[in-house]
Short mmCIF file of N, CA and C in Angstrom, two decimals:
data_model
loop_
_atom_site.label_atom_id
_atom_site.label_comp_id
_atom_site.label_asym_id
_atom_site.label_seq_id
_atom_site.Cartn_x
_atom_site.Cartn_y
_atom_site.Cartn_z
N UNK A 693 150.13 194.44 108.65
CA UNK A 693 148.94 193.84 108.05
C UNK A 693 149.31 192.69 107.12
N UNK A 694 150.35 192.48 106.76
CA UNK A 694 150.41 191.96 105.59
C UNK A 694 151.05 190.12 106.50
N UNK A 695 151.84 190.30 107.63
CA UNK A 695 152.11 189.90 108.33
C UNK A 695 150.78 188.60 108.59
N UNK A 696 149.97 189.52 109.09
CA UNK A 696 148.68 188.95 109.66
C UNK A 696 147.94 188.36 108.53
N UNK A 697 147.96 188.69 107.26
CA UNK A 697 147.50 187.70 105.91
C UNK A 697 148.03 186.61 105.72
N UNK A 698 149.50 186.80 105.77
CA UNK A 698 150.19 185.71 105.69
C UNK A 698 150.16 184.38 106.47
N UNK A 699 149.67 184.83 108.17
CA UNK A 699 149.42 183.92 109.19
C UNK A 699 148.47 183.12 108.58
N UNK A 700 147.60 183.82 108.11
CA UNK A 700 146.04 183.73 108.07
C UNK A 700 145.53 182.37 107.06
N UNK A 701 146.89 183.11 105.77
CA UNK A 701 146.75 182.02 104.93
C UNK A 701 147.67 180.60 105.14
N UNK A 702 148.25 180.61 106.15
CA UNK A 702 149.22 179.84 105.87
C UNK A 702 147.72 178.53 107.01
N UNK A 703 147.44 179.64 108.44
CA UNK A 703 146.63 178.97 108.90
C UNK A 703 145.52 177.61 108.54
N UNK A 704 144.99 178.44 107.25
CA UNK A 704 144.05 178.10 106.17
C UNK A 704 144.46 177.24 105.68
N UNK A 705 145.83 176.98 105.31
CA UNK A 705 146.25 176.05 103.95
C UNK A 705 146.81 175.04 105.14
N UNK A 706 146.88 175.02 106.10
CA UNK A 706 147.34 174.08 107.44
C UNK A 706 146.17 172.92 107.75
N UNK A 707 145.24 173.81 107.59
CA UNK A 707 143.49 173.22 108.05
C UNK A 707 143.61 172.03 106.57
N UNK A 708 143.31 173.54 105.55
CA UNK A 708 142.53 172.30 104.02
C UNK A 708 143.62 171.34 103.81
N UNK A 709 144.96 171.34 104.14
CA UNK A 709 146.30 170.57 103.62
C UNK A 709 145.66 169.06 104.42
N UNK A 710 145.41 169.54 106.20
CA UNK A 710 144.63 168.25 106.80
C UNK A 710 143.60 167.37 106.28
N UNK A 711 142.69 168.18 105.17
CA UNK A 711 141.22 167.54 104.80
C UNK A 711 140.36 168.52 105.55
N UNK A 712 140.11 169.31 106.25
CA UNK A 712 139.02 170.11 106.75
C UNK A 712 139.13 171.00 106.27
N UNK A 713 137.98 171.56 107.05
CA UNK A 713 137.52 173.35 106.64
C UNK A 713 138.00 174.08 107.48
N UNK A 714 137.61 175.31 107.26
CA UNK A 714 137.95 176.26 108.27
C UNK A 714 136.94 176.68 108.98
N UNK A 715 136.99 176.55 110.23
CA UNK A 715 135.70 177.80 110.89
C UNK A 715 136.46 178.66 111.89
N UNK A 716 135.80 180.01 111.65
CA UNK A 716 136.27 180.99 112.51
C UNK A 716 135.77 181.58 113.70
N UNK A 717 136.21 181.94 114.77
CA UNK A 717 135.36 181.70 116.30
C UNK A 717 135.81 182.91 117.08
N UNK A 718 135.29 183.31 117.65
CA UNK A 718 135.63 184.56 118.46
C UNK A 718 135.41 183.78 120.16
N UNK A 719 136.18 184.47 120.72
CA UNK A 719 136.03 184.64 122.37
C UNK A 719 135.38 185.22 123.14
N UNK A 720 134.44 184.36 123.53
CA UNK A 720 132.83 185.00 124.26
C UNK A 720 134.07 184.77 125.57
N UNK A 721 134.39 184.16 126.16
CA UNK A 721 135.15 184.76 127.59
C UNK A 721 136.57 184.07 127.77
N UNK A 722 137.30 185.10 127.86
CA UNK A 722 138.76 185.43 128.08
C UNK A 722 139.11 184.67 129.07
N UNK A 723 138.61 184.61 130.37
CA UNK A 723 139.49 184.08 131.68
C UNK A 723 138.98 182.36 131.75
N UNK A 724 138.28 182.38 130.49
CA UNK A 724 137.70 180.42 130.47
C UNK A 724 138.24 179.85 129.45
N UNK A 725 138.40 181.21 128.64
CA UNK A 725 139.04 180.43 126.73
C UNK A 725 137.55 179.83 126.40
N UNK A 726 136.46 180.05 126.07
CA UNK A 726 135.51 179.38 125.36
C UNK A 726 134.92 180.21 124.30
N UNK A 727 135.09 179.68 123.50
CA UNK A 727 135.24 179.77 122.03
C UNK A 727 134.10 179.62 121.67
N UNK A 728 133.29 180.87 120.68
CA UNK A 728 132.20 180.40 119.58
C UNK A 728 132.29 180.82 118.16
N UNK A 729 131.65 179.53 117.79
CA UNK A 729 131.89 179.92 116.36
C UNK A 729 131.15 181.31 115.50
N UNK A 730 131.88 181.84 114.43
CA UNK A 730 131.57 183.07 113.99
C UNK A 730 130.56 182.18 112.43
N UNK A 731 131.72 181.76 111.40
CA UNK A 731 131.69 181.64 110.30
C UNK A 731 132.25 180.35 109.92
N UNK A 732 131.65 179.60 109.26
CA UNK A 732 132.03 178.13 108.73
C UNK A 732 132.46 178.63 107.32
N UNK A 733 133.69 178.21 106.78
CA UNK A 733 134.13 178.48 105.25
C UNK A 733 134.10 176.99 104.76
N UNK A 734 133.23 176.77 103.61
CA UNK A 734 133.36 175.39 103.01
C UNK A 734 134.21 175.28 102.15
N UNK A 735 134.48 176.21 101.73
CA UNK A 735 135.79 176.74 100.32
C UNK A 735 137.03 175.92 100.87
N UNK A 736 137.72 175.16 99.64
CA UNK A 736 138.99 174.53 99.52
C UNK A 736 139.75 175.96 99.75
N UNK A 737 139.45 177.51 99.76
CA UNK A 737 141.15 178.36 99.05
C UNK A 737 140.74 178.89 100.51
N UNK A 738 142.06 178.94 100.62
CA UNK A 738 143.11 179.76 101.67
C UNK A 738 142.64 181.26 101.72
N UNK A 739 142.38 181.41 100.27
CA UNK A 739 142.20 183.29 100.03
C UNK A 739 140.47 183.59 100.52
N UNK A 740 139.85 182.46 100.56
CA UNK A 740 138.04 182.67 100.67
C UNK A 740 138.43 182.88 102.06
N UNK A 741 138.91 182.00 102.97
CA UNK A 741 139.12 181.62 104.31
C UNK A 741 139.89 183.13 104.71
N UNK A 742 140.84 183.72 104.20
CA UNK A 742 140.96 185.45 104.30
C UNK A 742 139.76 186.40 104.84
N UNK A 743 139.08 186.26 103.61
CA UNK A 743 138.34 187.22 102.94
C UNK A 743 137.14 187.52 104.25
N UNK A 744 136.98 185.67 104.80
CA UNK A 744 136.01 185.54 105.66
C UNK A 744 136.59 186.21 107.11
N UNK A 745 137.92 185.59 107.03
CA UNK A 745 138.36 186.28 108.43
C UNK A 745 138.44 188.21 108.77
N UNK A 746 138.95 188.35 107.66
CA UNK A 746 139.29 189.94 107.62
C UNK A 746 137.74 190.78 108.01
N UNK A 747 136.89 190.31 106.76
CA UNK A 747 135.25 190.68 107.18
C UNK A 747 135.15 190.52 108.68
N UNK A 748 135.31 189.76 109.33
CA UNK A 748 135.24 189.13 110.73
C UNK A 748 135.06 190.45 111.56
N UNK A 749 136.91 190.51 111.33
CA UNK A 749 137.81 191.74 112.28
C UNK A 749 136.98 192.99 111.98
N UNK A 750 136.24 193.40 110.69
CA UNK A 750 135.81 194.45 110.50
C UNK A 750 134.51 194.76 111.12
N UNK A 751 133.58 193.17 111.29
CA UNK A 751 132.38 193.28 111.50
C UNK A 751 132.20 193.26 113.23
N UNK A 752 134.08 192.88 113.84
CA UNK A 752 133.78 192.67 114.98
C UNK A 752 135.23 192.79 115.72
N UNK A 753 135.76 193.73 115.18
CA UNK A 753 136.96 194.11 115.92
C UNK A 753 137.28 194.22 117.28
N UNK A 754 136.13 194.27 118.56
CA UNK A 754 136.64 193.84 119.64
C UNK A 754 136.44 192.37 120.45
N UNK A 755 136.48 191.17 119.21
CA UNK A 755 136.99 189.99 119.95
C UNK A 755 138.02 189.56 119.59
N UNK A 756 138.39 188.40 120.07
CA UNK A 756 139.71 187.94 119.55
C UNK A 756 138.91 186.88 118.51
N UNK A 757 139.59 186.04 117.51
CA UNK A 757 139.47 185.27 117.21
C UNK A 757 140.68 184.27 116.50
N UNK A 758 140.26 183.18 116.09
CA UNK A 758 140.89 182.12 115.73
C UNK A 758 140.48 181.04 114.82
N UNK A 759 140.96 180.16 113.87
CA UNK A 759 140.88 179.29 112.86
C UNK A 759 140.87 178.35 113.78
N UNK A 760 140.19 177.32 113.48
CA UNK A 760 140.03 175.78 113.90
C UNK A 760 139.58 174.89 112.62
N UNK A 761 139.75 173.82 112.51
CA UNK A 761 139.03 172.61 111.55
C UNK A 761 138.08 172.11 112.10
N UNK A 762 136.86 171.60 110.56
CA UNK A 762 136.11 170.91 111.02
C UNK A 762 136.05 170.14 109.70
N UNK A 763 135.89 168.55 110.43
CA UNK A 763 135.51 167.92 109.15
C UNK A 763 134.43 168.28 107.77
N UNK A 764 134.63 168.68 106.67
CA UNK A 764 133.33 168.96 105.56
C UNK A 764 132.42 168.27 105.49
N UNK A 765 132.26 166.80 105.69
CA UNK A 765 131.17 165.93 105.88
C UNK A 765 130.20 166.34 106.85
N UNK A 766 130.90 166.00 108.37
CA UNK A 766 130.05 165.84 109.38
C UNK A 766 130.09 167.55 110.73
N UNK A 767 130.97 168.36 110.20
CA UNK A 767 131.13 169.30 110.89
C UNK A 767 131.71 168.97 112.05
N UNK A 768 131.91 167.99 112.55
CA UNK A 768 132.76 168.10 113.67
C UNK A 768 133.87 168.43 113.53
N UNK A 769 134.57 168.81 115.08
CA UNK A 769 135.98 169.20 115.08
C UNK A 769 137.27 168.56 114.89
N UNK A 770 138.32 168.87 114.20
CA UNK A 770 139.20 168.50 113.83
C UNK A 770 140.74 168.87 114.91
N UNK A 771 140.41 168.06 115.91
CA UNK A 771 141.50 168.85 116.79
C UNK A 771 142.84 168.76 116.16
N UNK A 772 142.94 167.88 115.61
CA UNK A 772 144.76 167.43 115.24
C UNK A 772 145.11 168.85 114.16
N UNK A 773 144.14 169.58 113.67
CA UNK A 773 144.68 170.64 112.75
C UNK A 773 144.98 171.64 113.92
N UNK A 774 144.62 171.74 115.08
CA UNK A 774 145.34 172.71 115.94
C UNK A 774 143.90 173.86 116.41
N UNK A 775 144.52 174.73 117.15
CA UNK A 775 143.80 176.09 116.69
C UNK A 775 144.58 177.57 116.11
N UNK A 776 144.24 178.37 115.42
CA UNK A 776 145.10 179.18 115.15
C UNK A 776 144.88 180.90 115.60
N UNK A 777 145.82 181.09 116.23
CA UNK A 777 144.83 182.63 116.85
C UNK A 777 145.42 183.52 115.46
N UNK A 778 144.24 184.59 115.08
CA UNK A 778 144.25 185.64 113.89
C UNK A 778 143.95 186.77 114.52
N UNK A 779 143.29 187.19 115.15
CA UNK A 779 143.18 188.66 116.06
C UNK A 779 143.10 188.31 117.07
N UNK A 780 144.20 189.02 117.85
CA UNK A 780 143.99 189.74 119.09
C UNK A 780 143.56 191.03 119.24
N UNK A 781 141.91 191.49 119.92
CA UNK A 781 141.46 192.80 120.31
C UNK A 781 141.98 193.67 120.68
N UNK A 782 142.26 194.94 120.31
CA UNK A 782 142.72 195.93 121.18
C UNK A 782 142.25 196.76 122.28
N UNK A 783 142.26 195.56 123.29
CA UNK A 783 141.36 196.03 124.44
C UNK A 783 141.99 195.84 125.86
N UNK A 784 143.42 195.59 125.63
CA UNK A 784 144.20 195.77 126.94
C UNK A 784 144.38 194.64 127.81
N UNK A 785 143.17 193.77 127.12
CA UNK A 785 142.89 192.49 128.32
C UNK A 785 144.16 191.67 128.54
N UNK A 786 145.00 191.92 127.37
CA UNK A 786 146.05 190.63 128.01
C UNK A 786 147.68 191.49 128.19
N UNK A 787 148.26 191.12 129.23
CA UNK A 787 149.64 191.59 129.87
C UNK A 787 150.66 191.78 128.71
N UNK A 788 151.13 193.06 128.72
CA UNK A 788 151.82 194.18 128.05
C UNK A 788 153.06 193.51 127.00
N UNK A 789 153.51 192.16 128.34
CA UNK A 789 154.38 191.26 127.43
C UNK A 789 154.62 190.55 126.74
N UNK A 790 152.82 190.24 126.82
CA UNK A 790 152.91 189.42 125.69
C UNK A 790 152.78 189.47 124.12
N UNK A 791 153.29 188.97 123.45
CA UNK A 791 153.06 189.39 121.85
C UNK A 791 151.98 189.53 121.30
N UNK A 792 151.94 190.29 120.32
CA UNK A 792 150.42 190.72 119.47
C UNK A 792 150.66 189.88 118.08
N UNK A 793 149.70 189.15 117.85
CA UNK A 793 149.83 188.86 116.26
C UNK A 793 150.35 189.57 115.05
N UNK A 794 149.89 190.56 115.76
CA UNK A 794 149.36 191.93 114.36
C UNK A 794 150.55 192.06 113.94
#
């Protein structure tokens, strides 16, 4: 767990270090990768951008999700900050070999 905070924040401080925010997005479908958004964090701290993700996992522990940027002005996306995966579901969907965040 502590592992997965650390991602989380470092994720966070990757985004605001760029100039954006954070928004957090879950995986409406696996075999397309298309992504929707959960939660927009307007907060400069790393630790709000936590707080929001962890709630996430609790409120919705079987998707995956991930950090992305969006500009604070205009909300659009910030591709150059990346995307960052924070949960993977425990739901079997992906092959045995591959690594788990967690």
């Amino acid at each position: 767990m502590a592992a997965r905070r650390q991602r989380i924040l470092a994720a966070a401080q990757t985004i605001i270090t760029a100039g954006g925010r954070c928004l957090v997005e879950a995986c409406a479908d696996v075999p397309t990768q298309r992504w929707e958004p959960c939660r927009l964090v307007l907060s400069p701290s790393p630790h709000r951008v936590l707080a929001a993700v962890l709630s996430e996992i609790e409120l919705n522990p079987t998707s995956d999700l991930r950090l992305t940027g969006c500009c604070p002005r205009t909300l659009r996306p910030l591709p150059e900050t990346g995307a960052h995966l924070c949960h993977l579901a425990p739901t079997g969907r992906c092959p045995s070999h591959w690594p788990r965040p967690d």
